[in-house]
């Protein structure tokens, strides 16, 4: 007897998946949208025209490259890193999922400061990992001593740090991160989605720390969240292991071309980063002048 597809039991889905609600983003009907930290600047019209013209010249009937190597090379050059340790993916959220998929299994401990970006814990749990949250300090900074102690005590397999952190804006210092890297062989995943607004990058530590993974995105400082491009920097041997789980052809022709064109606009990128940084400081100072508001 053939069962109706609509009656297949939900328990065929892993318990770790059934136990979570998934990621939800509420939509608001309002004139100003700030909840996703998108750039206030759109891509200039002349640059859009250039992108569309280049896309028009590409064959749409063919699969894109499994990995767009010219984009990999451009990002490696921009980052001052080995192309073999550079990987491009369909958004840095996908890279979070990818790293956890190859490093997390039933009972694996994943240390995450709290509060931070909710997708980290969601994905870790879906892959069977046990999330160990480390609270921020009272002034909303990373408690790096407690993070190190927790990683050692729990024998964690992975630590995820969003630096600067979403939603608090705190960032781990070079010295604090290096001390963590030196005291554990756990994977240390540093999400630098907002890295362009920080004074330094974990990139400076890559050469001497094989357990460090850095994620970057086009969605924030580069102002192109709509094209869904993220990239990873890590030791080449580690990158090649992560690459095994990556879905091929995930960078479509439009995103590939758009990303290459955006990278040609380094002057515009720097100008916009400087403007947003000045506005951040202006608003911060204005808030400090309000009675009852503290940093």
mmCIF file of C-alpha atoms in Angstrom:
data_model
loop_
_atom_site.group_PDB
_atom_site.id
_atom_site.type_symbol
_atom_site.label_atom_id
_atom_site.label_comp_id
_atom_site.label_asym_id
_atom_site.label_seq_id
_atom_site.Cartn_x
_atom_site.Cartn_y
_atom_site.Cartn_z
ATOM 1 C CA UNK A 1 0.000 0.000 0.000
ATOM 2 C CA UNK A 2 1.446 3.378 -1.012
ATOM 3 C CA UNK A 3 1.249 5.978 1.725
ATOM 4 C CA UNK A 4 0.274 9.521 0.881
ATOM 5 C CA UNK A 5 3.278 11.842 0.931
ATOM 6 C CA UNK A 6 1.388 14.285 3.124
ATOM 7 C CA UNK A 7 1.236 11.663 5.895
ATOM 8 C CA UNK A 8 4.955 10.971 6.161
ATOM 9 C CA UNK A 9 5.922 11.380 9.844
ATOM 10 C CA UNK A 10 7.844 14.458 10.916
ATOM 11 C CA UNK A 11 10.052 12.265 13.093
ATOM 12 C CA UNK A 12 12.040 11.438 9.978
ATOM 13 C CA UNK A 13 13.600 14.850 10.563
ATOM 14 C CA UNK A 14 16.450 14.871 13.091
ATOM 15 C CA UNK A 15 15.454 15.831 16.614
ATOM 16 C CA UNK A 16 18.006 18.657 16.679
ATOM 17 C CA UNK A 17 16.174 20.315 13.795
ATOM 18 C CA UNK A 18 12.693 19.743 15.184
ATOM 19 C CA UNK A 19 13.664 21.252 18.526
ATOM 20 C CA UNK A 20 14.446 24.730 17.183
ATOM 21 C CA UNK A 21 12.264 27.449 15.685
ATOM 22 C CA UNK A 22 14.637 28.446 12.889
ATOM 23 C CA UNK A 23 15.706 31.949 11.962
ATOM 24 C CA UNK A 24 12.951 34.538 11.665
ATOM 25 C CA UNK A 25 13.185 38.197 10.763
ATOM 26 C CA UNK A 26 10.164 40.335 11.507
ATOM 27 C CA UNK A 27 9.181 42.899 8.887
ATOM 28 C CA UNK A 28 8.194 46.390 9.952
ATOM 29 C CA UNK A 29 6.273 49.012 8.003
ATOM 30 C CA UNK A 30 8.408 52.016 8.861
ATOM 31 C CA UNK A 31 10.217 54.816 6.997
ATOM 32 C CA UNK A 32 13.686 54.030 8.401
ATOM 33 C CA UNK A 33 15.055 50.461 8.518
ATOM 34 C CA UNK A 34 18.010 49.872 10.827
ATOM 35 C CA UNK A 35 17.537 46.351 12.193
ATOM 36 C CA UNK A 36 19.882 44.621 9.720
ATOM 37 C CA UNK A 37 22.698 47.166 9.764
ATOM 38 C CA UNK A 38 22.615 47.673 6.012
ATOM 39 C CA UNK A 39 24.565 50.419 4.280
ATOM 40 C CA UNK A 40 22.611 53.655 3.781
ATOM 41 C CA UNK A 41 24.295 53.986 0.377
ATOM 42 C CA UNK A 42 23.091 52.101 -2.682
ATOM 43 C CA UNK A 43 25.411 51.129 -5.526
ATOM 44 C CA UNK A 44 25.786 54.154 -7.870
ATOM 45 C CA UNK A 45 23.661 53.980 -11.026
ATOM 46 C CA UNK A 46 26.648 54.100 -13.368
ATOM 47 C CA UNK A 47 28.215 51.149 -11.572
ATOM 48 C CA UNK A 48 24.924 49.242 -11.763
ATOM 49 C CA UNK A 49 24.889 49.849 -15.517
ATOM 50 C CA UNK A 50 28.450 48.567 -15.829
ATOM 51 C CA UNK A 51 27.596 45.423 -13.860
ATOM 52 C CA UNK A 52 24.490 44.729 -15.939
ATOM 53 C CA UNK A 53 26.417 45.189 -19.185
ATOM 54 C CA UNK A 54 29.078 42.699 -18.094
ATOM 55 C CA UNK A 55 26.420 40.221 -17.004
ATOM 56 C CA UNK A 56 24.667 40.625 -20.362
ATOM 57 C CA UNK A 57 27.868 39.569 -22.112
ATOM 58 C CA UNK A 58 28.119 36.342 -20.121
ATOM 59 C CA UNK A 59 26.309 33.160 -21.264
ATOM 60 C CA UNK A 60 23.362 32.464 -18.978
ATOM 61 C CA UNK A 61 22.874 28.935 -20.292
ATOM 62 C CA UNK A 62 26.119 27.715 -18.691
ATOM 63 C CA UNK A 63 26.812 26.829 -15.094
ATOM 64 C CA UNK A 64 28.999 29.316 -13.244
ATOM 65 C CA UNK A 65 32.431 28.182 -12.104
ATOM 66 C CA UNK A 66 32.443 25.790 -9.118
ATOM 67 C CA UNK A 67 34.653 28.414 -7.464
ATOM 68 C CA UNK A 68 35.186 31.807 -9.169
ATOM 69 C CA UNK A 69 38.977 31.820 -9.107
ATOM 70 C CA UNK A 70 39.410 35.386 -10.352
ATOM 71 C CA UNK A 71 37.276 36.585 -7.436
ATOM 72 C CA UNK A 72 39.246 34.368 -5.047
ATOM 73 C CA UNK A 73 42.485 35.873 -6.368
ATOM 74 C CA UNK A 74 41.143 39.425 -6.034
ATOM 75 C CA UNK A 75 40.013 38.855 -2.448
ATOM 76 C CA UNK A 76 43.271 37.135 -1.518
ATOM 77 C CA UNK A 77 45.196 40.095 -2.916
ATOM 78 C CA UNK A 78 42.956 42.587 -1.095
ATOM 79 C CA UNK A 79 43.477 40.650 2.147
ATOM 80 C CA UNK A 80 47.185 39.988 1.672
ATOM 81 C CA UNK A 81 46.599 36.258 2.049
ATOM 82 C CA UNK A 82 47.262 32.996 0.221
ATOM 83 C CA UNK A 83 44.632 32.262 -2.477
ATOM 84 C CA UNK A 84 44.731 28.603 -1.386
ATOM 85 C CA UNK A 85 43.461 29.738 2.000
ATOM 86 C CA UNK A 86 40.742 31.946 0.557
ATOM 87 C CA UNK A 87 37.229 30.710 -0.192
ATOM 88 C CA UNK A 88 34.190 32.543 -1.556
ATOM 89 C CA UNK A 89 30.635 31.543 -0.718
ATOM 90 C CA UNK A 90 27.033 32.688 -1.072
ATOM 91 C CA UNK A 91 27.138 35.020 1.919
ATOM 92 C CA UNK A 92 29.076 34.743 5.185
ATOM 93 C CA UNK A 93 26.023 33.204 6.890
ATOM 94 C CA UNK A 94 26.510 30.220 4.597
ATOM 95 C CA UNK A 95 30.156 30.082 5.640
ATOM 96 C CA UNK A 96 29.142 29.932 9.317
ATOM 97 C CA UNK A 97 26.895 27.006 8.463
ATOM 98 C CA UNK A 98 29.649 25.403 6.388
ATOM 99 C CA UNK A 99 32.332 25.629 9.080
ATOM 100 C CA UNK A 100 29.987 24.208 11.702
ATOM 101 C CA UNK A 101 28.891 21.409 9.365
ATOM 102 C CA UNK A 102 32.461 20.096 9.098
ATOM 103 C CA UNK A 103 33.446 20.642 12.734
ATOM 104 C CA UNK A 104 30.334 19.957 14.806
ATOM 105 C CA UNK A 105 28.630 16.676 15.635
ATOM 106 C CA UNK A 106 26.544 15.195 18.430
ATOM 107 C CA UNK A 107 27.800 16.494 21.769
ATOM 108 C CA UNK A 108 30.495 18.772 20.359
ATOM 109 C CA UNK A 109 30.967 21.888 22.501
ATOM 110 C CA UNK A 110 30.762 25.277 20.773
ATOM 111 C CA UNK A 111 31.610 28.345 22.867
ATOM 112 C CA UNK A 112 29.810 31.570 21.941
ATOM 113 C CA UNK A 113 29.740 34.904 23.812
ATOM 114 C CA UNK A 114 26.227 36.090 24.652
ATOM 115 C CA UNK A 115 24.520 38.106 23.364
ATOM 116 C CA UNK A 116 25.779 37.720 19.811
ATOM 117 C CA UNK A 117 24.471 36.906 16.336
ATOM 118 C CA UNK A 118 21.713 34.302 16.788
ATOM 119 C CA UNK A 119 22.629 32.180 13.766
ATOM 120 C CA UNK A 120 25.774 30.850 15.472
ATOM 121 C CA UNK A 121 23.908 28.996 18.174
ATOM 122 C CA UNK A 122 21.114 27.968 15.820
ATOM 123 C CA UNK A 123 23.441 26.254 13.356
ATOM 124 C CA UNK A 124 25.595 24.703 16.076
ATOM 125 C CA UNK A 125 22.507 23.135 17.623
ATOM 126 C CA UNK A 126 21.143 21.868 14.318
ATOM 127 C CA UNK A 127 24.389 19.966 13.748
ATOM 128 C CA UNK A 128 24.103 18.366 17.183
ATOM 129 C CA UNK A 129 26.521 20.618 19.006
ATOM 130 C CA UNK A 130 26.123 21.790 22.568
ATOM 131 C CA UNK A 131 26.278 25.573 22.785
ATOM 132 C CA UNK A 132 28.113 26.972 25.799
ATOM 133 C CA UNK A 133 27.315 30.666 26.186
ATOM 134 C CA UNK A 134 29.787 32.991 27.886
ATOM 135 C CA UNK A 135 28.140 36.225 29.084
ATOM 136 C CA UNK A 136 29.662 39.579 28.263
ATOM 137 C CA UNK A 137 30.995 41.734 31.072
ATOM 138 C CA UNK A 138 28.763 44.322 32.733
ATOM 139 C CA UNK A 139 30.031 46.967 30.320
ATOM 140 C CA UNK A 140 29.170 44.714 27.350
ATOM 141 C CA UNK A 141 32.706 43.620 26.456
ATOM 142 C CA UNK A 142 34.108 40.169 25.773
ATOM 143 C CA UNK A 143 35.163 38.421 28.986
ATOM 144 C CA UNK A 144 38.261 36.945 27.383
ATOM 145 C CA UNK A 145 39.530 35.325 30.580
ATOM 146 C CA UNK A 146 36.224 33.518 31.046
ATOM 147 C CA UNK A 147 36.147 32.547 27.363
ATOM 148 C CA UNK A 148 39.591 30.933 27.654
ATOM 149 C CA UNK A 149 38.639 29.166 30.882
ATOM 150 C CA UNK A 150 35.403 27.879 29.352
ATOM 151 C CA UNK A 151 37.095 26.608 26.193
ATOM 152 C CA UNK A 152 39.575 24.631 28.318
ATOM 153 C CA UNK A 153 37.036 23.392 30.869
ATOM 154 C CA UNK A 154 34.514 22.262 28.241
ATOM 155 C CA UNK A 155 37.159 20.917 25.829
ATOM 156 C CA UNK A 156 35.409 22.964 23.158
ATOM 157 C CA UNK A 157 35.848 22.131 19.508
ATOM 158 C CA UNK A 158 34.999 25.616 18.251
ATOM 159 C CA UNK A 159 34.798 29.196 19.501
ATOM 160 C CA UNK A 160 32.812 31.800 17.572
ATOM 161 C CA UNK A 161 33.576 35.486 18.041
ATOM 162 C CA UNK A 162 31.767 38.234 16.180
ATOM 163 C CA UNK A 163 34.235 41.119 16.261
ATOM 164 C CA UNK A 164 32.986 43.833 16.317
ATOM 165 C CA UNK A 165 30.113 42.066 17.985
ATOM 166 C CA UNK A 166 26.515 42.107 16.809
ATOM 167 C CA UNK A 167 24.598 43.651 18.614
ATOM 168 C CA UNK A 168 26.905 45.300 21.179
ATOM 169 C CA UNK A 169 29.765 46.590 19.011
ATOM 170 C CA UNK A 170 32.556 45.370 21.289
ATOM 171 C CA UNK A 171 35.678 43.955 19.641
ATOM 172 C CA UNK A 172 38.369 41.592 20.848
ATOM 173 C CA UNK A 173 41.881 43.044 20.819
ATOM 174 C CA UNK A 174 44.828 41.604 18.933
ATOM 175 C CA UNK A 175 46.529 40.559 22.160
ATOM 176 C CA UNK A 176 43.407 38.963 23.645
ATOM 177 C CA UNK A 177 42.729 36.951 20.499
ATOM 178 C CA UNK A 178 46.341 35.817 20.215
ATOM 179 C CA UNK A 179 46.307 34.648 23.829
ATOM 180 C CA UNK A 180 43.162 32.617 23.126
ATOM 181 C CA UNK A 181 44.686 31.111 19.981
ATOM 182 C CA UNK A 182 47.839 30.177 21.888
ATOM 183 C CA UNK A 183 45.945 28.398 24.667
ATOM 184 C CA UNK A 184 43.704 26.117 22.602
ATOM 185 C CA UNK A 185 43.725 23.973 19.497
ATOM 186 C CA UNK A 186 39.986 24.521 19.071
ATOM 187 C CA UNK A 187 38.864 26.239 15.899
ATOM 188 C CA UNK A 188 38.525 29.960 16.540
ATOM 189 C CA UNK A 189 36.046 31.464 14.097
ATOM 190 C CA UNK A 190 36.181 35.267 13.970
ATOM 191 C CA UNK A 191 33.298 36.840 12.084
ATOM 192 C CA UNK A 192 34.487 40.227 10.846
ATOM 193 C CA UNK A 193 31.247 41.274 9.179
ATOM 194 C CA UNK A 194 31.852 44.739 10.651
ATOM 195 C CA UNK A 195 35.638 44.489 10.534
ATOM 196 C CA UNK A 196 36.130 47.519 8.303
ATOM 197 C CA UNK A 197 34.835 49.672 11.160
ATOM 198 C CA UNK A 198 37.421 48.286 13.600
ATOM 199 C CA UNK A 199 40.982 49.485 14.183
ATOM 200 C CA UNK A 200 42.571 46.150 13.348
ATOM 201 C CA UNK A 201 41.837 42.758 11.761
ATOM 202 C CA UNK A 202 42.535 39.214 12.928
ATOM 203 C CA UNK A 203 44.151 38.814 9.522
ATOM 204 C CA UNK A 204 47.414 39.885 11.208
ATOM 205 C CA UNK A 205 47.397 36.614 13.191
ATOM 206 C CA UNK A 206 46.624 34.163 10.392
ATOM 207 C CA UNK A 207 50.174 33.245 9.437
ATOM 208 C CA UNK A 208 51.076 31.937 12.904
ATOM 209 C CA UNK A 209 47.781 30.334 13.962
ATOM 210 C CA UNK A 210 46.456 27.387 11.985
ATOM 211 C CA UNK A 211 43.261 27.163 14.052
ATOM 212 C CA UNK A 212 42.093 30.680 13.122
ATOM 213 C CA UNK A 213 39.264 31.175 10.619
ATOM 214 C CA UNK A 214 38.159 34.653 9.535
ATOM 215 C CA UNK A 215 34.879 35.452 7.813
ATOM 216 C CA UNK A 216 34.275 38.618 5.781
ATOM 217 C CA UNK A 217 31.262 39.907 3.870
ATOM 218 C CA UNK A 218 30.241 42.318 1.123
ATOM 219 C CA UNK A 219 27.000 43.088 2.992
ATOM 220 C CA UNK A 220 28.101 45.816 5.409
ATOM 221 C CA UNK A 221 30.983 48.171 4.573
ATOM 222 C CA UNK A 222 30.925 47.237 0.879
ATOM 223 C CA UNK A 223 27.202 48.031 0.792
ATOM 224 C CA UNK A 224 26.000 45.111 -1.325
ATOM 225 C CA UNK A 225 23.955 42.828 0.935
ATOM 226 C CA UNK A 226 21.743 41.992 -2.040
ATOM 227 C CA UNK A 227 24.424 40.136 -4.002
ATOM 228 C CA UNK A 228 25.157 37.669 -1.164
ATOM 229 C CA UNK A 229 28.936 37.364 -1.198
ATOM 230 C CA UNK A 230 31.046 36.301 1.766
ATOM 231 C CA UNK A 231 34.546 34.944 1.986
ATOM 232 C CA UNK A 232 36.770 32.979 4.338
ATOM 233 C CA UNK A 233 40.455 33.301 5.200
ATOM 234 C CA UNK A 234 42.278 30.448 6.945
ATOM 235 C CA UNK A 235 45.330 28.231 6.689
ATOM 236 C CA UNK A 236 45.289 26.563 3.239
ATOM 237 C CA UNK A 237 45.112 23.029 4.679
ATOM 238 C CA UNK A 238 42.144 23.966 6.857
ATOM 239 C CA UNK A 239 40.440 25.802 4.007
ATOM 240 C CA UNK A 240 40.733 22.772 1.738
ATOM 241 C CA UNK A 241 38.970 20.601 4.330
ATOM 242 C CA UNK A 242 36.113 23.099 4.687
ATOM 243 C CA UNK A 243 35.898 23.371 0.907
ATOM 244 C CA UNK A 244 34.929 19.687 0.688
ATOM 245 C CA UNK A 245 31.491 20.486 2.127
ATOM 246 C CA UNK A 246 30.823 23.516 -0.039
ATOM 247 C CA UNK A 247 28.040 23.270 -2.610
ATOM 248 C CA UNK A 248 29.509 23.894 -6.079
ATOM 249 C CA UNK A 249 28.179 26.613 -8.400
ATOM 250 C CA UNK A 250 26.739 28.604 -5.473
ATOM 251 C CA UNK A 251 28.059 31.956 -6.745
ATOM 252 C CA UNK A 252 25.769 32.904 -9.614
ATOM 253 C CA UNK A 253 26.901 34.893 -12.637
ATOM 254 C CA UNK A 254 25.359 38.159 -11.448
ATOM 255 C CA UNK A 255 26.914 38.002 -7.966
ATOM 256 C CA UNK A 256 30.292 37.043 -9.413
ATOM 257 C CA UNK A 257 30.355 39.956 -11.862
ATOM 258 C CA UNK A 258 28.966 42.420 -9.316
ATOM 259 C CA UNK A 259 31.574 41.465 -6.730
ATOM 260 C CA UNK A 260 34.418 41.954 -9.200
ATOM 261 C CA UNK A 261 33.066 45.375 -10.171
ATOM 262 C CA UNK A 262 32.607 46.432 -6.543
ATOM 263 C CA UNK A 263 36.227 45.547 -5.759
ATOM 264 C CA UNK A 264 37.330 47.973 -8.458
ATOM 265 C CA UNK A 265 35.801 50.811 -6.399
ATOM 266 C CA UNK A 266 38.258 50.847 -3.496
ATOM 267 C CA UNK A 267 38.253 54.645 -3.328
ATOM 268 C CA UNK A 268 34.472 54.786 -3.018
ATOM 269 C CA UNK A 269 34.487 52.004 -0.420
ATOM 270 C CA UNK A 270 37.007 53.832 1.772
ATOM 271 C CA UNK A 271 35.115 57.118 1.441
ATOM 272 C CA UNK A 272 31.865 55.538 2.612
ATOM 273 C CA UNK A 273 33.542 53.696 5.485
ATOM 274 C CA UNK A 274 35.051 56.986 6.664
ATOM 275 C CA UNK A 275 31.669 58.738 6.474
ATOM 276 C CA UNK A 276 29.858 56.027 8.447
ATOM 277 C CA UNK A 277 32.643 55.972 11.049
ATOM 278 C CA UNK A 278 32.333 59.735 11.520
ATOM 279 C CA UNK A 279 28.565 59.403 11.908
ATOM 280 C CA UNK A 280 29.053 56.625 14.460
ATOM 281 C CA UNK A 281 31.292 58.879 16.540
ATOM 282 C CA UNK A 282 28.926 61.846 16.183
ATOM 283 C CA UNK A 283 25.905 59.846 17.346
ATOM 284 C CA UNK A 284 27.908 58.275 20.180
ATOM 285 C CA UNK A 285 28.968 61.684 21.470
ATOM 286 C CA UNK A 286 25.434 63.053 21.133
ATOM 287 C CA UNK A 287 24.001 60.139 23.109
ATOM 288 C CA UNK A 288 26.539 60.705 25.879
ATOM 289 C CA UNK A 289 25.188 64.224 26.353
ATOM 290 C CA UNK A 290 21.721 62.884 27.201
ATOM 291 C CA UNK A 291 21.085 62.522 30.915
ATOM 292 C CA UNK A 292 20.678 58.888 31.917
ATOM 293 C CA UNK A 293 22.350 57.494 28.802
ATOM 294 C CA UNK A 294 25.727 55.815 29.338
ATOM 295 C CA UNK A 295 28.067 54.165 26.788
#
